[in-house]
mmCIF file of C-alpha atoms in Angstrom:
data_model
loop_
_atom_site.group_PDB
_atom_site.id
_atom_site.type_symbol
_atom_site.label_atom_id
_atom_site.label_comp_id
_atom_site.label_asym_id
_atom_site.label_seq_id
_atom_site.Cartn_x
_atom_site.Cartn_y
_atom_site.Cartn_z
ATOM 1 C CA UNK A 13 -18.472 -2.987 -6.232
ATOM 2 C CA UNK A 14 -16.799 -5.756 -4.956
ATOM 3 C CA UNK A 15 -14.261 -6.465 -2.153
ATOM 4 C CA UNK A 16 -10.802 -7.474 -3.497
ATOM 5 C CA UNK A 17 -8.557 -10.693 -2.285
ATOM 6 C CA UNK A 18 -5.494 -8.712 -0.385
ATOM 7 C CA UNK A 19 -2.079 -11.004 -0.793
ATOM 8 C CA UNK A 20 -0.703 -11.581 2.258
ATOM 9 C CA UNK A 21 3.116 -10.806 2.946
ATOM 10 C CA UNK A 22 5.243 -12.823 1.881
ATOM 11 C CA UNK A 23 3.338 -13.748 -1.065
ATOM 12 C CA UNK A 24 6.145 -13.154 -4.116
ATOM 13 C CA UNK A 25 3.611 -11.398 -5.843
ATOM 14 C CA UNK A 26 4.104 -8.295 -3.944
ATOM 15 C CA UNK A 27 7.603 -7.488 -5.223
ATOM 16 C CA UNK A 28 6.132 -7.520 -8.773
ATOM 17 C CA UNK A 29 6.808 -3.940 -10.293
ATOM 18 C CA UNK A 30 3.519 -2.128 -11.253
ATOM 19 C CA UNK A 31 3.545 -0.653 -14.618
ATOM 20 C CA UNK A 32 2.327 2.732 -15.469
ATOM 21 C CA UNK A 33 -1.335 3.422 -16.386
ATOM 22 C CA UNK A 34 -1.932 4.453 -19.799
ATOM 23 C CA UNK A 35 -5.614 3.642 -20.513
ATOM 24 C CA UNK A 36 -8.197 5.933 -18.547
ATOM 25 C CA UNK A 37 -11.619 3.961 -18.963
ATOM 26 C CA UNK A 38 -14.632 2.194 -17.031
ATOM 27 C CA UNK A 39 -12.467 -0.694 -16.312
ATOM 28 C CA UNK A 40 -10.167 1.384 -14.189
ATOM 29 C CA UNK A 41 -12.388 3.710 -12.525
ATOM 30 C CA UNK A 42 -14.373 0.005 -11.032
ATOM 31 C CA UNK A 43 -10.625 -1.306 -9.928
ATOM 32 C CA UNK A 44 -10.270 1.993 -8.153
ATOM 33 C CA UNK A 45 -13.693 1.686 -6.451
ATOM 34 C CA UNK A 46 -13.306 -2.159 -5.640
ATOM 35 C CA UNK A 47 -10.120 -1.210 -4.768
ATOM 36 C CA UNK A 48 -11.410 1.767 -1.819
ATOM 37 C CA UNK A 49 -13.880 -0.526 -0.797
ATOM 38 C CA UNK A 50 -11.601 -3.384 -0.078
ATOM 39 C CA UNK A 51 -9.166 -0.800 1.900
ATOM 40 C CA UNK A 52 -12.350 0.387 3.680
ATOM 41 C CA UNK A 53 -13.605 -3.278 4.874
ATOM 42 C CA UNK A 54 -10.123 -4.624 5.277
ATOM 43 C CA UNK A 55 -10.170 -1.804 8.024
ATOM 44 C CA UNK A 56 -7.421 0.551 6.414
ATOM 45 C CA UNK A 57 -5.972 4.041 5.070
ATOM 46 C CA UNK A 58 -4.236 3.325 1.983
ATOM 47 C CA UNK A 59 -3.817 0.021 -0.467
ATOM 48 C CA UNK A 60 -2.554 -0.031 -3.636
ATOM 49 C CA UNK A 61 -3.069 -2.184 -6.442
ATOM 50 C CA UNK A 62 -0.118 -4.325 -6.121
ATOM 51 C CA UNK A 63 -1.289 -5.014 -3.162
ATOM 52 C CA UNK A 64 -4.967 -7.265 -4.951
ATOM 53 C CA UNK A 65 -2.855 -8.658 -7.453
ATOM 54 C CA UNK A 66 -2.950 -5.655 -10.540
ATOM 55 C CA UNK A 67 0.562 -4.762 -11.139
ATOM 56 C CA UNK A 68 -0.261 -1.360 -12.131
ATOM 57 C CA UNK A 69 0.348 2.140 -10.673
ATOM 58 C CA UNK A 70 -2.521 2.879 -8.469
ATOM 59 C CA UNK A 71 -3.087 3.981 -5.068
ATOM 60 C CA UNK A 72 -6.292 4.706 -3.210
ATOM 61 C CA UNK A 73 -5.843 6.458 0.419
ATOM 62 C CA UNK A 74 -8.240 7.680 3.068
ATOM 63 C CA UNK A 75 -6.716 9.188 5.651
ATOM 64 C CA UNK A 76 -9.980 10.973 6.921
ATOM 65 C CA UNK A 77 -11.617 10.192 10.371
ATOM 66 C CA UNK A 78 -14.873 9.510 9.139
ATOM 67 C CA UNK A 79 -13.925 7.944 5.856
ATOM 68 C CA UNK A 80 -14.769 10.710 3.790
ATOM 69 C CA UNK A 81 -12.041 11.918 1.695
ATOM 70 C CA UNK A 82 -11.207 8.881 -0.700
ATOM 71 C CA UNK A 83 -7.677 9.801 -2.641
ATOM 72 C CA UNK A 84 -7.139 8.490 -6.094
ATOM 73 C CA UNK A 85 -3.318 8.529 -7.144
ATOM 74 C CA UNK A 86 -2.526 6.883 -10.701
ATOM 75 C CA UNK A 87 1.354 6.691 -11.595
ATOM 76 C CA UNK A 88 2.585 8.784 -8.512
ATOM 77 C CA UNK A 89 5.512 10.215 -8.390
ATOM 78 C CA UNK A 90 7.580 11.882 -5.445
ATOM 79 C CA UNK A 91 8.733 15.139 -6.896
ATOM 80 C CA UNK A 92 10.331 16.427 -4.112
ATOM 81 C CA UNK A 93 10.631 15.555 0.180
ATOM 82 C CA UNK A 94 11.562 17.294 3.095
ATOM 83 C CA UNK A 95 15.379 16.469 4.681
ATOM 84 C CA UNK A 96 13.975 15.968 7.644
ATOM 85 C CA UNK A 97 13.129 12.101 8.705
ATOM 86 C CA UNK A 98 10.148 11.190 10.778
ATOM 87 C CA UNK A 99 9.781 7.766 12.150
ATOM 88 C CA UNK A 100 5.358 6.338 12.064
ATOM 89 C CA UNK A 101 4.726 3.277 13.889
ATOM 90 C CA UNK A 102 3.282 1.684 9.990
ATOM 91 C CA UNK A 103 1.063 -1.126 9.727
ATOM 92 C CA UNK A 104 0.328 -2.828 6.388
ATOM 93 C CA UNK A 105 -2.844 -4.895 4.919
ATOM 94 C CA UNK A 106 -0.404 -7.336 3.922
ATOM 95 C CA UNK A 107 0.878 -7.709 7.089
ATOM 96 C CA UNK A 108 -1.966 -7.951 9.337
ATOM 97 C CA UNK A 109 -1.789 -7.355 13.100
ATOM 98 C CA UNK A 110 2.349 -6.135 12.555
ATOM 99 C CA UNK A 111 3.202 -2.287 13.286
ATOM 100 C CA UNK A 112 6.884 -1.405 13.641
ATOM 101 C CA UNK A 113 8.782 1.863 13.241
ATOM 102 C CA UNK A 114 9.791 3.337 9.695
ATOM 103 C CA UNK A 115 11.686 6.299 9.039
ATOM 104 C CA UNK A 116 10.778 8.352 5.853
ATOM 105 C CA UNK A 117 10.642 11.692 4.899
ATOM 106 C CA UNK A 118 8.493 14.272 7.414
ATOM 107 C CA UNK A 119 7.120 15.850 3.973
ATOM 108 C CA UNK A 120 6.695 15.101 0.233
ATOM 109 C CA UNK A 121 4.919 16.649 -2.918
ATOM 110 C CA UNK A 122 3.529 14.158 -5.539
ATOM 111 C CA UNK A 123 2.430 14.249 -8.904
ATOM 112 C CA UNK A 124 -0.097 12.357 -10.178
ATOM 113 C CA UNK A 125 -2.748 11.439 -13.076
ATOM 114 C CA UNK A 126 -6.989 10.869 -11.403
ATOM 115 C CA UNK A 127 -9.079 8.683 -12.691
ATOM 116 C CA UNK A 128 -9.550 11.013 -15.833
ATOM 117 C CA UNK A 129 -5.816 11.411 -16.557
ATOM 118 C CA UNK A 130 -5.221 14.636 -15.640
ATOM 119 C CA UNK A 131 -2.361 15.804 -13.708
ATOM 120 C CA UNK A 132 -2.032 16.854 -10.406
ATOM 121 C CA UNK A 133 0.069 17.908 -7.206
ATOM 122 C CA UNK A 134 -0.298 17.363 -3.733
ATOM 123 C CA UNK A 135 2.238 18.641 -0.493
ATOM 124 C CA UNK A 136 1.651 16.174 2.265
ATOM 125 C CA UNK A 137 2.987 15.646 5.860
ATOM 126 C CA UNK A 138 2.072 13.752 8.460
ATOM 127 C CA UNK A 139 -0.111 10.469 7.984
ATOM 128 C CA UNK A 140 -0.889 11.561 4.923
ATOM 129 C CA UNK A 141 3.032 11.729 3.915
ATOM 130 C CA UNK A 142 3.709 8.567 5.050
ATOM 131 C CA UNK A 143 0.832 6.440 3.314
ATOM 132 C CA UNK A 144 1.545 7.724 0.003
ATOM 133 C CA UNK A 145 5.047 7.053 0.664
ATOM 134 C CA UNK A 146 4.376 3.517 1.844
ATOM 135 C CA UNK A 147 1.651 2.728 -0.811
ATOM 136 C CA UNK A 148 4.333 4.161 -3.590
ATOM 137 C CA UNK A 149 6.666 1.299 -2.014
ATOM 138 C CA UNK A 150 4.084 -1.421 -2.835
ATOM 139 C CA UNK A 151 4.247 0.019 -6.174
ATOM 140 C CA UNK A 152 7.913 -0.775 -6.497
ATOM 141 C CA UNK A 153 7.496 -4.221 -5.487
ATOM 142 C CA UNK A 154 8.642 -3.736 -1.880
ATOM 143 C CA UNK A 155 6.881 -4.056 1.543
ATOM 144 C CA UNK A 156 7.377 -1.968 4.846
ATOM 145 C CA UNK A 157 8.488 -4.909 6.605
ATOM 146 C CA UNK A 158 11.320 -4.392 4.379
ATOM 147 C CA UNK A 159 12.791 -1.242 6.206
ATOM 148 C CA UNK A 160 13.111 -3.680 9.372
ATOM 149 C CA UNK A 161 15.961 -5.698 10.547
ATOM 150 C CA UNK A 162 16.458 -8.977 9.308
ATOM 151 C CA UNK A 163 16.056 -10.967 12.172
ATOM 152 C CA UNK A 164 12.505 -8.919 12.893
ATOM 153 C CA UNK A 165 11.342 -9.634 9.029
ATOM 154 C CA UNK A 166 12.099 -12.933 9.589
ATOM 155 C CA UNK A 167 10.142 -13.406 12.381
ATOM 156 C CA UNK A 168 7.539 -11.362 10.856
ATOM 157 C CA UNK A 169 7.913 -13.486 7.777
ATOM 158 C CA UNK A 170 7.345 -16.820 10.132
ATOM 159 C CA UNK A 171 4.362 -15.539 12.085
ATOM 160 C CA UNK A 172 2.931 -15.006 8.716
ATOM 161 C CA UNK A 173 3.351 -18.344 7.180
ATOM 162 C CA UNK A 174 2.262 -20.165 10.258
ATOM 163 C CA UNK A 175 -0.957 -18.152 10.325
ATOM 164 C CA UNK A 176 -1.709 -19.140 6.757
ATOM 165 C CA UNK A 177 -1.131 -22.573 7.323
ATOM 166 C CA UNK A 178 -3.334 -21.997 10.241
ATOM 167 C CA UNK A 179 -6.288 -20.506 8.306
ATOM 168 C CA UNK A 180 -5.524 -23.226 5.350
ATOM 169 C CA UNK A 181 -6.082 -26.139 7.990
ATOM 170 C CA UNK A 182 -9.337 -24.684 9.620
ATOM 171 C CA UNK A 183 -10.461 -24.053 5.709
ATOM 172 C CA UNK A 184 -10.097 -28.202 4.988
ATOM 173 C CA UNK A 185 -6.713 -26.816 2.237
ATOM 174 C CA UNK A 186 -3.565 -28.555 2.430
#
């Protein structure tokens, strides 16, 4: 296994649309594991595979306290979610060190393929709602920052840049 390059917001490669998975193999089954370990080290809950530059519909989350419950979701959909709105303080991997409020559905039920292609369905609330919501947004090409203001994405957007530069200068990169 291997730990995965995450692209940092506002990298234009996040608002690339994944495209469905149609081939169940080894290849797929190592992304997904690279993929949990990444989210693991980075230290997070969910990532998808937008998110390390593979524009196709995947989605790893952990939600667990102790790590132990890895969550494989391949070409999720949202088949149905609760009227009522919660609002989660959200943080992103993209977006390190930024948390701001999101509203989304309280509750959702998703179908998906696992890593063998079979089909299944999940009801989820709480963090648990909310990560596969937010992952599923990566999937789409958009990022949570997104839900924000303008002025705060821009700020968020300028914090972000700076700190690149930042880590590009102490690296010897122009």
């Amino acid at each position: 296994m291997s730990i995965l390059n995450i692209l940092r917001y506002p990298d234009p490669r996040l608002h690339k649309i994944a495209k469905p998975v149609t081939v169940f193999d080894a290849r797929l089954k190592q992304l997904a594991a690279d993929m949990a370990e990444t989210m693991y080290d980075a230290p997070g809950v969910g990532l998808a595979a937008s998110q390390v530059d593979v524009h196709e519909q995947l989605v790893v989350i952990d939600t667990s306290e102790d790590s132990s419950q890895l969550q494989v979701f391949i070409n999720p959909e949202i088949i149905w979610e609760s009227e009522e709105r919660k609002v989660y303080d959200e943080g992103c991997l993209s977006v390190p060190g930024i948390y701001d409020g999101v509203e989304r559905p309280a509750e959702v039920k998703v179908r998906a393929l696992d890593l063998e292609g079979n089909s299944f369905e999940l009801h989820a609330d709480g963090l648990l709602a909310v990560c596969i919501q937010h992952e599923m947004d990566h999937l789409k090409g958009k990022v949570f920052v997104e839900y924000l203001s303008p002025l705060k994405r821009n700020r968020i957007k300028t914090k972000m840049l700076k700190e690149e530069r930042d880590m590009n200068k102490k690296a010897g990169r122009r």
